[in-house]
PDB file of C-alpha atoms in Angstrom:
ATOM      1  CA  UNK K   1      83.203 109.068  94.952  1.00 55.00           C
ATOM      2  CA  UNK K   2      79.831 107.630  94.005  1.00 56.00           C
ATOM      3  CA  UNK K   3      78.280 108.932  97.207  1.00 55.00           C
ATOM      4  CA  UNK K   4      79.566 112.411  96.416  1.00 55.00           C
ATOM      5  CA  UNK K   5      77.971 112.213  92.951  1.00 52.00           C
ATOM      6  CA  UNK K   6      74.663 111.269  94.568  1.00 54.00           C
ATOM      7  CA  UNK K   7      74.814 114.178  96.974  1.00 55.00           C
ATOM      8  CA  UNK K   8      75.920 112.434 100.148  1.00 59.00           C
ATOM      9  CA  UNK K   9      73.418 109.574 100.423  1.00 59.00           C
ATOM     10  CA  UNK K  10      75.468 107.750 103.048  1.00 64.00           C
ATOM     11  CA  UNK K  11      75.986 110.870 105.165  1.00 64.00           C
ATOM     12  CA  UNK K  12      77.867 110.320 108.414  1.00 67.00           C
ATOM     13  CA  UNK K  13      78.245 106.593 107.802  1.00 72.00           C
ATOM     14  CA  UNK K  14      80.493 107.419 104.825  1.00 72.00           C
ATOM     15  CA  UNK K  15      82.761 109.492 107.040  1.00 78.00           C
ATOM     16  CA  UNK K  16      82.906 106.667 109.563  1.00 79.00           C
ATOM     17  CA  UNK K  17      83.656 104.135 106.812  1.00 78.00           C
ATOM     18  CA  UNK K  18      86.445 106.313 105.416  1.00 81.00           C
ATOM     19  CA  UNK K  19      87.880 106.787 108.915  1.00 85.00           C
ATOM     20  CA  UNK K  20      87.837 103.025 109.557  1.00 83.00           C
ATOM     21  CA  UNK K  21      89.528 102.362 106.193  1.00 84.00           C
ATOM     22  CA  UNK K  22      92.277 104.840 107.023  1.00 88.00           C
ATOM     23  CA  UNK K  23      92.736 103.400 110.523  1.00 88.00           C
ATOM     24  CA  UNK K  24      93.010  99.885 109.102  1.00 87.00           C
ATOM     25  CA  UNK K  25      95.534 101.027 106.485  1.00 89.00           C
ATOM     26  CA  UNK K  26      97.641 102.684 109.176  1.00 90.00           C
ATOM     27  CA  UNK K  27      97.452  99.641 111.455  1.00 86.00           C
ATOM     28  CA  UNK K  28      98.606  97.276 108.716  1.00 86.00           C
ATOM     29  CA  UNK K  29     101.422  99.648 107.746  1.00 88.00           C
ATOM     30  CA  UNK K  30     102.587  99.886 111.364  1.00 86.00           C
ATOM     31  CA  UNK K  31     102.452  96.107 111.706  1.00 81.00           C
ATOM     32  CA  UNK K  32     104.552  95.654 108.569  1.00 84.00           C
ATOM     33  CA  UNK K  33     107.120  98.242 109.655  1.00 85.00           C
ATOM     34  CA  UNK K  34     107.347  96.678 113.125  1.00 80.00           C
ATOM     35  CA  UNK K  35     107.944  93.265 111.559  1.00 78.00           C
ATOM     36  CA  UNK K  36     110.662  94.672 109.286  1.00 82.00           C
ATOM     37  CA  UNK K  37     112.523  96.647 111.959  1.00 79.00           C
ATOM     38  CA  UNK K  38     112.191  94.204 114.863  1.00 75.00           C
ATOM     39  CA  UNK K  39     111.564  90.778 113.325  1.00 71.00           C
ATOM     40  CA  UNK K  40     112.127  88.694 116.488  1.00 71.00           C
ATOM     41  CA  UNK K  41     110.066  90.914 118.754  1.00 69.00           C
ATOM     42  CA  UNK K  42     107.316  91.241 116.176  1.00 63.00           C
ATOM     43  CA  UNK K  43     107.213  87.496 115.660  1.00 68.00           C
ATOM     44  CA  UNK K  44     106.212  86.931 119.275  1.00 69.00           C
ATOM     45  CA  UNK K  45     103.254  89.309 118.997  1.00 73.00           C
ATOM     46  CA  UNK K  46     102.395  88.662 115.366  1.00 75.00           C
ATOM     47  CA  UNK K  47      99.792  85.960 115.895  1.00 78.00           C
ATOM     48  CA  UNK K  48      97.693  88.026 118.300  1.00 79.00           C
ATOM     49  CA  UNK K  49      98.018  91.162 116.184  1.00 79.00           C
ATOM     50  CA  UNK K  50      97.046  89.315 112.991  1.00 81.00           C
ATOM     51  CA  UNK K  51      93.976  87.956 114.768  1.00 84.00           C
ATOM     52  CA  UNK K  52      92.915  91.507 115.685  1.00 84.00           C
ATOM     53  CA  UNK K  53      93.622  92.753 112.144  1.00 83.00           C
ATOM     54  CA  UNK K  54      91.505  89.934 110.683  1.00 86.00           C
ATOM     55  CA  UNK K  55      88.619  90.957 112.913  1.00 89.00           C
ATOM     56  CA  UNK K  56      89.087  94.584 111.855  1.00 86.00           C
ATOM     57  CA  UNK K  57      89.107  93.737 108.171  1.00 85.00           C
ATOM     58  CA  UNK K  58      85.979  91.584 108.573  1.00 87.00           C
ATOM     59  CA  UNK K  59      84.161  94.490 110.226  1.00 85.00           C
ATOM     60  CA  UNK K  60      85.440  96.868 107.558  1.00 85.00           C
ATOM     61  CA  UNK K  61      84.275  94.524 104.807  1.00 86.00           C
ATOM     62  CA  UNK K  62      80.794  94.334 106.350  1.00 87.00           C
ATOM     63  CA  UNK K  63      80.627  98.150 106.453  1.00 84.00           C
ATOM     64  CA  UNK K  64      81.717  98.384 102.816  1.00 84.00           C
ATOM     65  CA  UNK K  65      79.112  95.802 101.802  1.00 86.00           C
ATOM     66  CA  UNK K  66      76.416  97.757 103.655  1.00 83.00           C
ATOM     67  CA  UNK K  67      77.463 100.978 101.920  1.00 81.00           C
ATOM     68  CA  UNK K  68      77.435  99.282  98.527  1.00 82.00           C
ATOM     69  CA  UNK K  69      73.975  97.839  99.145  1.00 83.00           C
ATOM     70  CA  UNK K  70      72.670 101.327  99.938  1.00 80.00           C
ATOM     71  CA  UNK K  71      74.308 102.808  96.842  1.00 77.00           C
ATOM     72  CA  UNK K  72      73.064  99.934  94.668  1.00 80.00           C
ATOM     73  CA  UNK K  73      69.411 100.636  95.440  1.00 81.00           C
ATOM     74  CA  UNK K  74      67.479 101.471  92.252  1.00 83.00           C
ATOM     75  CA  UNK K  75      66.773 105.093  93.160  1.00 80.00           C
ATOM     76  CA  UNK K  76      70.457 105.764  93.827  1.00 75.00           C
ATOM     77  CA  UNK K  77      71.703 103.985  90.710  1.00 77.00           C
ATOM     78  CA  UNK K  78      69.189 105.952  88.596  1.00 78.00           C
ATOM     79  CA  UNK K  79      70.252 109.219  90.222  1.00 75.00           C
ATOM     80  CA  UNK K  80      73.914 108.418  89.595  1.00 73.00           C
ATOM     81  CA  UNK K  81      73.216 107.456  85.990  1.00 75.00           C
ATOM     82  CA  UNK K  82      71.346 110.726  85.434  1.00 76.00           C
ATOM     83  CA  UNK K  83      74.220 112.714  86.912  1.00 73.00           C
ATOM     84  CA  UNK K  84      76.666 110.855  84.700  1.00 73.00           C
ATOM     85  CA  UNK K  85      74.478 111.503  81.662  1.00 74.00           C
ATOM     86  CA  UNK K  86      72.921 108.156  80.793  1.00 63.00           C
ATOM     87  CA  UNK K  87      69.986 106.014  81.833  1.00 53.00           C
ATOM     88  CA  UNK K  88      70.800 102.869  83.865  1.00 49.00           C
ATOM     89  CA  UNK K  89      69.188 100.522  81.332  1.00 55.00           C
ATOM     90  CA  UNK K  90      71.294 101.848  78.447  1.00 54.00           C
ATOM     91  CA  UNK K  91      74.248  99.792  77.304  1.00 53.00           C
ATOM     92  CA  UNK K  92      77.325 102.012  77.937  1.00 51.00           C
ATOM     93  CA  UNK K  93      79.013 100.633  74.807  1.00 49.00           C
ATOM     94  CA  UNK K  94      76.187 101.852  72.570  1.00 49.00           C
ATOM     95  CA  UNK K  95      75.844 105.407  73.877  1.00 47.00           C
ATOM     96  CA  UNK K  96      78.459 106.889  71.536  1.00 51.00           C
ATOM     97  CA  UNK K  97      77.898 104.360  68.761  1.00 51.00           C
ATOM     98  CA  UNK K  98      75.579 105.846  66.100  1.00 51.00           C
ATOM     99  CA  UNK K  99      74.863 102.384  64.739  1.00 49.00           C
ATOM    100  CA  UNK K 100      75.545 100.862  61.322  1.00 51.00           C
ATOM    101  CA  UNK K 101      76.258 103.241  58.456  1.00 52.00           C
ATOM    102  CA  UNK K 102      73.377 103.622  55.980  1.00 45.00           C
TER     103      UNK K 102
END
């Protein structure tokens, strides 16, 4: 969502990240359904599959961290703040607060 507000800063890497997130979600859902429908068969393969899923989630986490570090760069945070209508150094709680009554 933030990348879309900034005009596609991440480009193709965002598409790849979204694809990997969806693939991981589907893999975990399939693993859960397999374990529910065939508990004894799934139990035999569970350890190996969980090992692979842990590796996948580690890689996914690294990709998400890399994307966040790109989006957190000062020029991108300023651009996002401008598009959202406030400067990055402004306190969001004080934007609509006119201050103490005179």
